[in-house]
PDB file of C-alpha atoms and ligand atoms in Angstrom:
ATOM      1  CA  HIS A   1       0.135   0.013   0.096  1.00  0.00           C
ATOM      2  CA  LYS A   2       2.966   2.253   0.892  1.00  0.00           C
ATOM      3  CA  SER A   3       4.306   1.956  -2.277  1.00  0.00           C
ATOM      4  CA  ALA A   4       0.984   2.963  -3.955  1.00  0.00           C
ATOM      5  CA  GLY A   5       0.571   5.015  -0.990  1.00  0.00           C
ATOM      6  CA  ASP A   6       3.338   6.687  -2.801  1.00  0.00           C
ATOM      7  CA  SER A   7       2.408   6.370  -6.228  1.00  0.00           C
ATOM      8  CA  GLY A   8      -1.270   8.216  -5.662  1.00  0.00           C
ATOM      9  CA  PHE A   9       0.472  10.902  -4.272  1.00  0.00           C
ATOM     10  CA  SER A  10       2.722  11.633  -6.757  1.00  0.00           C
ATOM     11  CA  LEU A  11       0.450  11.758  -9.760  1.00  0.00           C
ATOM     12  CA  SER A  12      -1.617  13.373  -7.825  1.00  0.00           C
ATOM     13  CA  TYR A  13       1.774  16.287  -7.390  1.00  0.00           C
ATOM     14  CA  THR A  14       2.347  15.645 -10.338  1.00  0.00           C
ATOM     15  CA  GLN A  15      -1.750  16.416 -12.454  1.00  0.00           C
ATOM     16  CA  SER A  16      -1.877  19.656  -9.471  1.00  0.00           C
ATOM     17  CA  ALA A  17       1.218  20.882 -11.423  1.00  0.00           C
ATOM     18  CA  MET A  18       0.271  19.864 -14.600  1.00  0.00           C
ATOM     19  CA  ASN A  19      -2.612  22.267 -13.726  1.00  0.00           C
ATOM     20  CA  LEU A  20      -1.139  24.904 -12.254  1.00  0.00           C
ATOM     21  CA  LEU A  21       1.121  25.066 -16.160  1.00  0.00           C
ATOM     22  CA  LEU A  22      -1.816  24.784 -18.471  1.00  0.00           C
ATOM     23  CA  LEU A  23      -3.826  27.213 -16.284  1.00  0.00           C
ATOM     24  CA  SER A  24      -0.916  30.010 -16.288  1.00  0.00           C
ATOM     25  CA  GLY A  25      -0.865  29.484 -19.963  1.00  0.00           C
ATOM     26  CA  LEU A  26      -3.944  29.825 -20.466  1.00  0.00           C
ATOM     27  CA  LEU A  27      -4.302  33.303 -18.726  1.00  0.00           C
ATOM     28  CA  ALA A  28      -1.013  34.272 -20.588  1.00  0.00           C
ATOM     29  CA  LEU A  29      -2.966  33.755 -23.846  1.00  0.00           C
ATOM     30  CA  VAL A  30      -6.454  35.410 -22.662  1.00  0.00           C
ATOM     31  CA  GLY A  31      -4.242  38.592 -21.591  1.00  0.00           C
ATOM     32  CA  VAL A  32      -2.377  38.749 -24.888  1.00  0.00           C
ATOM     33  CA  GLY A  33      -5.776  38.515 -26.526  1.00  0.00           C
ATOM     34  CA  MET A  34      -7.104  40.840 -24.290  1.00  0.00           C
ATOM     35  CA  ALA A  35      -3.668  42.924 -24.995  1.00  0.00           C
ATOM     36  CA  ILE A  36      -4.851  42.754 -28.044  1.00  0.00           C
ATOM     37  CA  ARG A  37      -8.226  43.891 -28.543  1.00  0.00           C
ATOM     38  CA  ARG A  38      -7.998  46.666 -26.302  1.00  0.00           C
ATOM     39  CA  PRO A  39      -8.318  50.274 -27.465  1.00  0.00           C
ATOM     40  CA  PRO A  40      -4.465  51.724 -28.091  1.00  0.00           C
ATOM     41  CA  PRO A  41      -4.597  54.562 -25.172  1.00  0.00           C
ATOM     42  CA  GLU A  42      -5.596  58.206 -25.501  1.00  0.00           C
ATOM     43  CA  SER A  43      -2.152  59.964 -26.876  1.00  0.00           C
ATOM     44  CA  SER A  44      -0.423  60.551 -23.929  1.00  0.00           C
ATOM     45  CA  CYS A  45       2.435  61.002 -26.232  1.00  0.00           C
ATOM     46  CA  PRO A  46       3.610  64.457 -26.254  1.00  0.00           C
ATOM     47  CA  PRO A  47       3.835  65.718 -30.315  1.00  0.00           C
ATOM     48  CA  CYS A  48       7.701  65.382 -31.270  1.00  0.00           C
ATOM     49  CA  PRO A  49       9.446  69.419 -31.546  1.00  0.00           C
ATOM     50  CA  LEU A  50       9.929  68.183 -34.698  1.00  0.00           C
ATOM     51  CA  GLN A  51       6.628  67.693 -36.354  1.00  0.00           C
ATOM     52  CA  GLU A  52       5.511  70.455 -34.475  1.00  0.00           C
ATOM     53  CA  ARG A  53       7.984  72.648 -36.517  1.00  0.00           C
ATOM     54  CA  TRP A  54       7.311  71.291 -39.274  1.00  0.00           C
ATOM     55  CA  LEU A  55       3.956  70.581 -40.143  1.00  0.00           C
ATOM     56  CA  PRO A  56       3.276  74.321 -40.628  1.00  0.00           C
ATOM     57  CA  LEU A  57       5.790  74.905 -42.494  1.00  0.00           C
ATOM     58  CA  MET A  58       5.006  72.009 -45.102  1.00  0.00           C
ATOM     59  CA  SER A  59       1.613  73.855 -44.271  1.00  0.00           C
ATOM     60  CA  ARG A  60       2.975  76.902 -45.839  1.00  0.00           C
ATOM     61  CA  THR A  61       4.965  75.498 -48.627  1.00  0.00           C
ATOM     62  CA  GLU A  62       1.996  73.755 -49.771  1.00  0.00           C
ATOM     63  CA  ASN A  63       0.332  76.943 -49.589  1.00  0.00           C
ATOM     64  CA  THR A  64       3.036  78.275 -51.490  1.00  0.00           C
ATOM     65  CA  GLU A  65       3.034  76.169 -54.344  1.00  0.00           C
ATOM     66  CA  LEU A  66      -0.560  77.064 -54.662  1.00  0.00           C
ATOM     67  CA  ARG A  67      -0.459  80.171 -55.157  1.00  0.00           C
ATOM     68  CA  ILE A  68       2.677  79.880 -57.544  1.00  0.00           C
ATOM     69  CA  SER A  69       1.472  77.448 -59.927  1.00  0.00           C
ATOM     70  CA  ARG A  70      -1.751  80.153 -59.839  1.00  0.00           C
ATOM     71  CA  LEU A  71       0.018  82.895 -60.836  1.00  0.00           C
ATOM     72  CA  SER A  72       1.841  81.196 -63.029  1.00  0.00           C
ATOM     73  CA  THR A  73      -1.157  80.403 -65.149  1.00  0.00           C
ATOM     74  CA  ARG A  74      -2.063  84.066 -64.926  1.00  0.00           C
ATOM     75  CA  VAL A  75       1.924  85.111 -66.155  1.00  0.00           C
ATOM     76  CA  ASP A  76       0.898  82.992 -68.864  1.00  0.00           C
ATOM     77  CA  ASP A  77      -2.029  84.192 -70.295  1.00  0.00           C
ATOM     78  CA  LEU A  78      -1.130  87.248 -69.938  1.00  0.00           C
ATOM     79  CA  ARG A  79       2.012  87.070 -72.030  1.00  0.00           C
ATOM     80  CA  GLN A  80      -0.513  85.171 -74.947  1.00  0.00           C
ATOM     81  CA  ARG A  81      -2.419  88.107 -75.091  1.00  0.00           C
ATOM     82  CA  LEU A  82       0.532  91.053 -74.831  1.00  0.00           C
ATOM     83  CA  ASP A  83       1.745  88.923 -77.845  1.00  0.00           C
ATOM     84  CA  SER A  84      -1.786  88.168 -79.706  1.00  0.00           C
ATOM     85  CA  ALA A  85      -1.343  92.228 -79.791  1.00  0.00           C
ATOM     86  CA  LYS A  86       2.093  92.884 -81.113  1.00  0.00           C
ATOM     87  CA  GLU A  87       0.645  90.948 -83.549  1.00  0.00           C
ATOM     88  CA  LYS A  88      -1.995  92.512 -84.068  1.00  0.00           C
ATOM     89  CA  ALA A  89      -0.455  95.528 -83.610  1.00  0.00           C
ATOM     90  CA  GLN A  90       2.315  95.168 -87.074  1.00  0.00           C
ATOM     91  CA  GLU A  91      -1.091  93.745 -88.292  1.00  0.00           C
ATOM     92  CA  TYR A  92      -2.676  97.446 -87.676  1.00  0.00           C
ATOM     93  CA  LYS A  93       1.377  99.338 -88.143  1.00  0.00           C
ATOM     94  CA  ASN A  94       1.602  97.165 -91.621  1.00  0.00           C
ATOM     95  CA  LYS A  95      -1.727  97.961 -92.357  1.00  0.00           C
ATOM     96  CA  TYR A  96      -2.167 102.602 -91.332  1.00  0.00           C
ATOM     97  CA  LEU A  97       1.936 101.746 -93.725  1.00  0.00           C
ATOM     98  CA  ASP A  98       0.645 100.295 -96.765  1.00  0.00           C
ATOM     99  CA  LEU A  99      -1.727 102.839 -97.019  1.00  0.00           C
ATOM    100  CA  GLN A 100       0.577 105.550 -96.259  1.00  0.00           C
ATOM    101  CA  ASP A 101       2.922 104.399 -98.654  1.00  0.00           C
ATOM    102  CA  ARG A 102      -1.102 103.402-101.382  1.00  0.00           C
ATOM    103  CA  VAL A 103      -1.420 107.568-100.642  1.00  0.00           C
ATOM    104  CA  ASP A 104       2.905 109.112-101.513  1.00  0.00           C
ATOM    105  CA  GLU A 105       2.832 106.898-104.837  1.00  0.00           C
ATOM    106  CA  LEU A 106      -0.862 108.475-105.625  1.00  0.00           C
ATOM    107  CA  GLU A 107       0.896 112.214-105.097  1.00  0.00           C
ATOM    108  CA  GLY A 108       3.648 110.857-106.846  1.00  0.00           C
ATOM    109  CA  THR A 109       7.074 112.797-105.529  1.00  0.00           C
ATOM    110  CA  GLY A 110       6.917 115.663-107.818  1.00  0.00           C
ATOM    111  CA  CYS A 111       9.901 114.730-108.912  1.00  0.00           C
ATOM    112  CA  GLU A 112      10.802 113.265-112.412  1.00  0.00           C
ATOM    113  CA  ARG A 113      11.612 110.110-113.832  1.00  0.00           C
ATOM    114  CA  LYS A 114      15.034 109.371-113.226  1.00  0.00           C
ATOM    115  CA  TYR A 115      15.151 112.280-110.431  1.00  0.00           C
ATOM    116  CA  PHE A 116      15.160 111.685-106.425  1.00  0.00           C
ATOM    117  CA  GLN A 117      12.916 113.482-103.825  1.00  0.00           C
ATOM    118  CA  CYS A 118      14.694 114.838-101.374  1.00  0.00           C
ATOM    119  CA  GLY A 119      11.756 115.502 -98.889  1.00  0.00           C
ATOM    120  CA  GLY A 120      11.370 116.690 -95.536  1.00  0.00           C
ATOM    121  CA  ASP A 121      10.805 120.887 -95.168  1.00  0.00           C
ATOM    122  CA  PHE A 122      12.806 121.702 -98.701  1.00  0.00           C
ATOM    123  CA  PRO A 123      11.395 119.022-100.764  1.00  0.00           C
ATOM    124  CA  LYS A 124      14.421 119.427-104.070  1.00  0.00           C
ATOM    125  CA  CYS A 125      14.255 116.942-106.869  1.00  0.00           C
ATOM    126  CA  ILE A 126      17.796 115.715-107.677  1.00  0.00           C
ATOM    127  CA  SER A 127      19.593 113.713-110.336  1.00  0.00           C
ATOM    128  CA  ASP A 128      19.226 110.298-109.511  1.00  0.00           C
ATOM    129  CA  ILE A 129      23.221 110.136-110.213  1.00  0.00           C
ATOM    130  CA  LEU A 130      23.943 112.035-106.833  1.00  0.00           C
ATOM    131  CA  VAL A 131      22.235 109.162-105.046  1.00  0.00           C
ATOM    132  CA  CYS A 132      24.876 106.618-102.228  1.00  0.00           C
ATOM    133  CA  ASP A 133      27.723 109.027-104.038  1.00  0.00           C
ATOM    134  CA  GLY A 134      28.950 110.149-101.504  1.00  0.00           C
ATOM    135  CA  HIS A 135      28.873 113.747-100.989  1.00  0.00           C
ATOM    136  CA  ASN A 136      24.542 115.549 -99.623  1.00  0.00           C
ATOM    137  CA  ASP A 137      23.157 116.990-101.947  1.00  0.00           C
ATOM    138  CA  CYS A 138      19.996 117.217-100.563  1.00  0.00           C
ATOM    139  CA  GLU A 139      20.256 119.975 -97.397  1.00  0.00           C
ATOM    140  CA  ASN A 140      18.547 117.615 -94.970  1.00  0.00           C
ATOM    141  CA  GLY A 141      21.303 114.780 -96.782  1.00  0.00           C
ATOM    142  CA  HIS A 142      18.524 112.042 -97.803  1.00  0.00           C
ATOM    143  CA  ASP A 143      20.286 111.713-100.231  1.00  0.00           C
ATOM    144  CA  GLU A 144      22.697 110.029 -98.701  1.00  0.00           C
ATOM    145  CA  CYS A 145      21.350 108.330 -95.627  1.00  0.00           C
ATOM    146  CA  ASP A 146      21.943 105.105 -94.537  1.00  0.00           C
ATOM    147  CA  LYS A 147      18.124 103.760 -95.409  1.00  0.00           C
ATOM    148  CA  VAL A 148      18.345 105.477 -98.204  1.00  0.00           C
ATOM    149  CA  CYS A 149      21.502 103.304 -98.915  1.00  0.00           C
ATOM    150  CA  ALA A 150      21.171  99.498 -97.942  1.00  0.00           C
ATOM    151  CA  ASN A 151      21.316  97.745-100.719  1.00  0.00           C
ATOM    152  CA  LEU A 152      18.531  96.058-100.411  1.00  0.00           C
ATOM    153  CA  VAL A 153      19.920  92.726-102.338  1.00  0.00           C
ATOM    154  CA  PRO A 154      22.817  91.990-100.813  1.00  0.00           C
ATOM    155  CA  ALA A 155      24.705  88.631-102.120  1.00  0.00           C
ATOM    156  CA  GLY A 156      22.962  85.487-100.962  1.00  0.00           C
ATOM    157  CA  ALA A 157      19.424  86.726-100.716  1.00  0.00           C
ATOM    158  CA  THR A 158      16.819  84.740-101.931  1.00  0.00           C
ATOM    159  CA  PHE A 159      13.499  86.033-103.262  1.00  0.00           C
ATOM    160  CA  GLU A 160      11.165  84.014-104.296  1.00  0.00           C
ATOM    161  CA  ALA A 161       7.285  83.930-105.720  1.00  0.00           C
ATOM    162  CA  VAL A 162       4.495  81.855-107.212  1.00  0.00           C
ATOM    163  CA  LEU A 163       3.351  83.133-111.225  1.00  0.00           C
ATOM    164  CA  ASP A 164       0.107  82.935-113.445  1.00  0.00           C
ATOM    165  CA  PRO A 165       1.523  81.521-117.019  1.00  0.00           C
ATOM    166  CA  ASN A 166      -2.530  82.538-117.730  1.00  0.00           C
ATOM    167  CA  THR A 167      -1.727  85.542-117.529  1.00  0.00           C
ATOM    168  CA  ASP A 168       1.808  86.169-118.940  1.00  0.00           C
ATOM    169  CA  THR A 169       1.871  87.055-122.434  1.00  0.00           C
ATOM    170  CA  CYS A 170       5.280  87.429-123.919  1.00  0.00           C
ATOM    171  CA  THR A 171       7.399  84.110-122.546  1.00  0.00           C
ATOM    172  CA  GLN A 172       7.354  80.568-123.547  1.00  0.00           C
ATOM    173  CA  ARG A 173       8.391  79.245-120.683  1.00  0.00           C
ATOM    174  CA  LYS A 174       5.237  80.272-118.825  1.00  0.00           C
ATOM    175  CA  PRO A 175       6.892  80.555-115.832  1.00  0.00           C
ATOM    176  CA  GLU A 176       4.871  78.865-112.366  1.00  0.00           C
ATOM    177  CA  HIS A 177       7.787  79.665-110.501  1.00  0.00           C
ATOM    178  CA  LEU A 178      10.546  81.638-110.030  1.00  0.00           C
ATOM    179  CA  SER A 179      13.541  81.971-107.521  1.00  0.00           C
ATOM    180  CA  VAL A 180      17.190  84.432-107.602  1.00  0.00           C
ATOM    181  CA  LEU A 181      19.544  84.141-105.744  1.00  0.00           C
ATOM    182  CA  ILE A 182      21.938  87.011-105.978  1.00  0.00           C
ATOM    183  CA  THR A 183      24.861  85.925-106.558  1.00  0.00           C
ATOM    184  CA  GLY A 184      27.260  89.072-106.240  1.00  0.00           C
ATOM    185  CA  VAL A 185      26.761  92.815-105.326  1.00  0.00           C
ATOM    186  CA  ARG A 186      29.631  94.341-106.592  1.00  0.00           C
ATOM    187  CA  LYS A 187      30.270  98.663-106.687  1.00  0.00           C
ATOM    188  CA  ALA A 188      31.711 100.411-109.972  1.00  0.00           C
ATOM    189  CA  ASP A 189      34.438 103.187-109.297  1.00  0.00           C
ATOM    190  CA  TYR A 190      32.675 105.234-111.205  1.00  0.00           C
ATOM    191  CA  TYR A 191      28.323 105.594-111.141  1.00  0.00           C
ATOM    192  CA  THR A 192      28.099 104.600-107.456  1.00  0.00           C
ATOM    193  CA  SER A 193      24.305 105.553-107.537  1.00  0.00           C
ATOM    194  CA  ARG A 194      24.010 101.147-108.215  1.00  0.00           C
ATOM    195  CA  VAL A 195      25.403  98.494-108.074  1.00  0.00           C
ATOM    196  CA  LYS A 196      26.305  95.459-109.960  1.00  0.00           C
ATOM    197  CA  ILE A 197      24.689  92.581-109.409  1.00  0.00           C
ATOM    198  CA  SER A 198      25.411  88.627-110.773  1.00  0.00           C
ATOM    199  CA  ALA A 199      22.578  86.340-109.923  1.00  0.00           C
ATOM    200  CA  HIS A 200      20.604  82.191-110.854  1.00  0.00           C
ATOM    201  CA  ILE A 201      17.926  83.211-112.000  1.00  0.00           C
ATOM    202  CA  THR A 202      15.265  79.272-112.271  1.00  0.00           C
ATOM    203  CA  VAL A 203      12.427  79.020-113.086  1.00  0.00           C
ATOM    204  CA  LYS A 204       9.432  76.371-112.753  1.00  0.00           C
ATOM    205  CA  PHE A 205       7.477  75.716-115.952  1.00  0.00           C
ATOM    206  CA  HIS A 206       5.334  72.596-117.211  1.00  0.00           C
ATOM    207  CA  ALA A 207       5.993  71.240-121.063  1.00  0.00           C
ATOM    208  CA  GLY A 208       4.684  68.761-121.961  1.00  0.00           C
ATOM    209  CA  GLY A 209       2.920  66.748-118.727  1.00  0.00           C
ATOM    210  CA  VAL A 210       6.063  67.434-117.022  1.00  0.00           C
ATOM    211  CA  THR A 211       7.770  69.876-114.786  1.00  0.00           C
ATOM    212  CA  HIS A 212      10.451  71.168-116.263  1.00  0.00           C
ATOM    213  CA  GLU A 213      13.499  73.184-114.541  1.00  0.00           C
ATOM    214  CA  ALA A 214      16.075  76.290-116.037  1.00  0.00           C
ATOM    215  CA  VAL A 215      18.472  77.612-114.582  1.00  0.00           C
ATOM    216  CA  LEU A 216      19.676  81.159-116.482  1.00  0.00           C
ATOM    217  CA  PRO A 217      22.358  82.906-114.982  1.00  0.00           C
ATOM    218  CA  VAL A 218      21.812  87.106-115.334  1.00  0.00           C
ATOM    219  CA  LYS A 219      23.275  90.317-114.474  1.00  0.00           C
ATOM    220  CA  GLY A 220      22.040  93.676-113.742  1.00  0.00           C
ATOM    221  CA  TYR A 221      21.582  96.156-110.429  1.00  0.00           C
ATOM    222  CA  TYR A 222      20.058  97.617-108.185  1.00  0.00           C
ATOM    223  CA  ASN A 223      19.847 101.654-108.172  1.00  0.00           C
ATOM    224  CA  TYR A 224      19.891 102.963-104.629  1.00  0.00           C
ATOM    225  CA  ALA A 225      16.981 106.462-105.452  1.00  0.00           C
ATOM    226  CA  GLN A 226      14.267 104.858-107.618  1.00  0.00           C
ATOM    227  CA  ARG A 227      15.091 100.869-105.277  1.00  0.00           C
ATOM    228  CA  MET A 228      14.606  98.875-108.438  1.00  0.00           C
ATOM    229  CA  LEU A 229      16.521  95.991-109.140  1.00  0.00           C
ATOM    230  CA  VAL A 230      17.212  95.702-112.698  1.00  0.00           C
ATOM    231  CA  PHE A 231      17.734  92.251-114.634  1.00  0.00           C
ATOM    232  CA  LEU A 232      19.259  92.122-118.567  1.00  0.00           C
ATOM    233  CA  PRO A 233      17.728  89.963-120.877  1.00  0.00           C
ATOM    234  CA  PRO A 234      18.633  86.931-120.395  1.00  0.00           C
ATOM    235  CA  GLU A 235      18.333  85.519-123.388  1.00  0.00           C
ATOM    236  CA  ASP A 236      17.549  86.690-127.089  1.00  0.00           C
ATOM    237  CA  ASP A 237      13.947  87.255-126.733  1.00  0.00           C
ATOM    238  CA  GLY A 238      14.508  90.659-125.232  1.00  0.00           C
ATOM    239  CA  LEU A 239      13.400  89.736-121.918  1.00  0.00           C
ATOM    240  CA  GLY A 240      13.889  91.430-118.879  1.00  0.00           C
ATOM    241  CA  ILE A 241      12.890  92.109-114.959  1.00  0.00           C
ATOM    242  CA  ILE A 242      12.448  94.696-113.307  1.00  0.00           C
ATOM    243  CA  CYS A 243      11.802  94.499-109.760  1.00  0.00           C
ATOM    244  CA  ILE A 244      10.189  98.139-106.930  1.00  0.00           C
ATOM    245  CA  PHE A 245      10.609  97.409-103.823  1.00  0.00           C
ATOM    246  CA  ARG A 246       7.485 100.323-102.605  1.00  0.00           C
ATOM    247  CA  GLY A 247       7.529 102.441 -99.450  1.00  0.00           C
ATOM    248  CA  HIS A 248       7.878 100.504 -96.125  1.00  0.00           C
ATOM    249  CA  ARG A 249       8.899  96.909 -97.914  1.00  0.00           C
ATOM    250  CA  THR A 250      12.360  95.441 -97.848  1.00  0.00           C
ATOM    251  CA  ASP A 251      10.737  92.364 -98.064  1.00  0.00           C
ATOM    252  CA  ARG A 252       9.218  91.699-101.190  1.00  0.00           C
ATOM    253  CA  CYS A 253       9.751  93.139-104.803  1.00  0.00           C
ATOM    254  CA  TYR A 254       6.395  94.404-107.100  1.00  0.00           C
ATOM    255  CA  ALA A 255       8.027  92.445-109.871  1.00  0.00           C
ATOM    256  CA  SER A 256       7.292  93.057-114.768  1.00  0.00           C
ATOM    257  CA  ILE A 257       8.541  90.899-116.731  1.00  0.00           C
ATOM    258  CA  MET A 258       8.946  93.558-119.680  1.00  0.00           C
ATOM    259  CA  ARG A 259      10.885  94.292-122.985  1.00  0.00           C
ATOM    260  CA  GLU A 260      14.073  95.863-123.366  1.00  0.00           C
ATOM    261  CA  ALA A 261      12.563  97.060-127.181  1.00  0.00           C
ATOM    262  CA  THR A 262       9.434  98.740-125.753  1.00  0.00           C
ATOM    263  CA  LEU A 263       9.056  98.530-121.676  1.00  0.00           C
ATOM    264  CA  ASP A 264       5.828  97.787-122.238  1.00  0.00           C
ATOM    265  CA  PRO A 265       5.173  94.945-119.262  1.00  0.00           C
ATOM    266  CA  CYS A 266       3.579  91.417-120.242  1.00  0.00           C
ATOM    267  CA  SER A 267       3.798  89.594-117.199  1.00  0.00           C
ATOM    268  CA  ARG A 268       3.374  90.784-112.744  1.00  0.00           C
ATOM    269  CA  PHE A 269       4.690  89.420-110.141  1.00  0.00           C
ATOM    270  CA  VAL A 270       5.573  90.380-106.303  1.00  0.00           C
ATOM    271  CA  LEU A 271       9.002  88.402-105.083  1.00  0.00           C
ATOM    272  CA  TYR A 272       9.126  87.871-101.534  1.00  0.00           C
ATOM    273  CA  LYS A 273      12.732  87.458-100.026  1.00  0.00           C
ATOM    274  CA  LYS A 274      13.225  84.155 -98.236  1.00  0.00           C
ATOM    275  CA  GLU A 275      13.985  84.497 -94.460  1.00  0.00           C
TER     276      GLU A 275
HETATM  277 CA1  LIG B   1      24.708 112.857-103.235  1.00  0.00          CA
END
């Protein structure tokens, strides 16, 4: 019995220890569960001093960025409106100057052909050959001013024109497109009111359903007083070209193909200077 009693005591002791272990394990699990389910305690921790300092700054930065973005949009809008206004102003200015040129043309200069009007307060007609010769022949010096003595057909300049073959009553090819490349400019030792010009004229024309191209080397001169480019006939058909810069426009000249013998124009077009 003793041994059985000993073993009984030992068994009940072991069971009690295991029960205690199980109970403490269970309690620990319940504790963990409660810890998980328990809502976080109220913020008892004071705000981080760094966060306190930066949060308003970040907010201000965002506001400033927003204002800059809005201002940038307004500036872009204003710039577009300004560009548009500038274009319109230039358009009106050109229209006004075109009208002024037209009035000047209708009124005439009061000088005969091959004479230059000094203009200003002391109008006076002087011969073309005195213009840009290095001596002041107008009292106001107009015949020697930079604007008058600027060569509007410098070497390397290119001009282009679209022609209407239906109104061409003289050329054999009846070109649809014509371009001029100024290849040389040479000032004469005497007769300085003109500069000698060399150029290549390229014409495009239709024949037999095919587009052809012909390049004609030409010689001529530019007359400062009349602002006139003249090409002598490059072929034996006696047809030359004159092109006159009118008024304030320096980017185009008004051209005529004309018979050298009679100076009768038989085709007209506008030559535009290429940028
Ligand atoms: Ca002069």
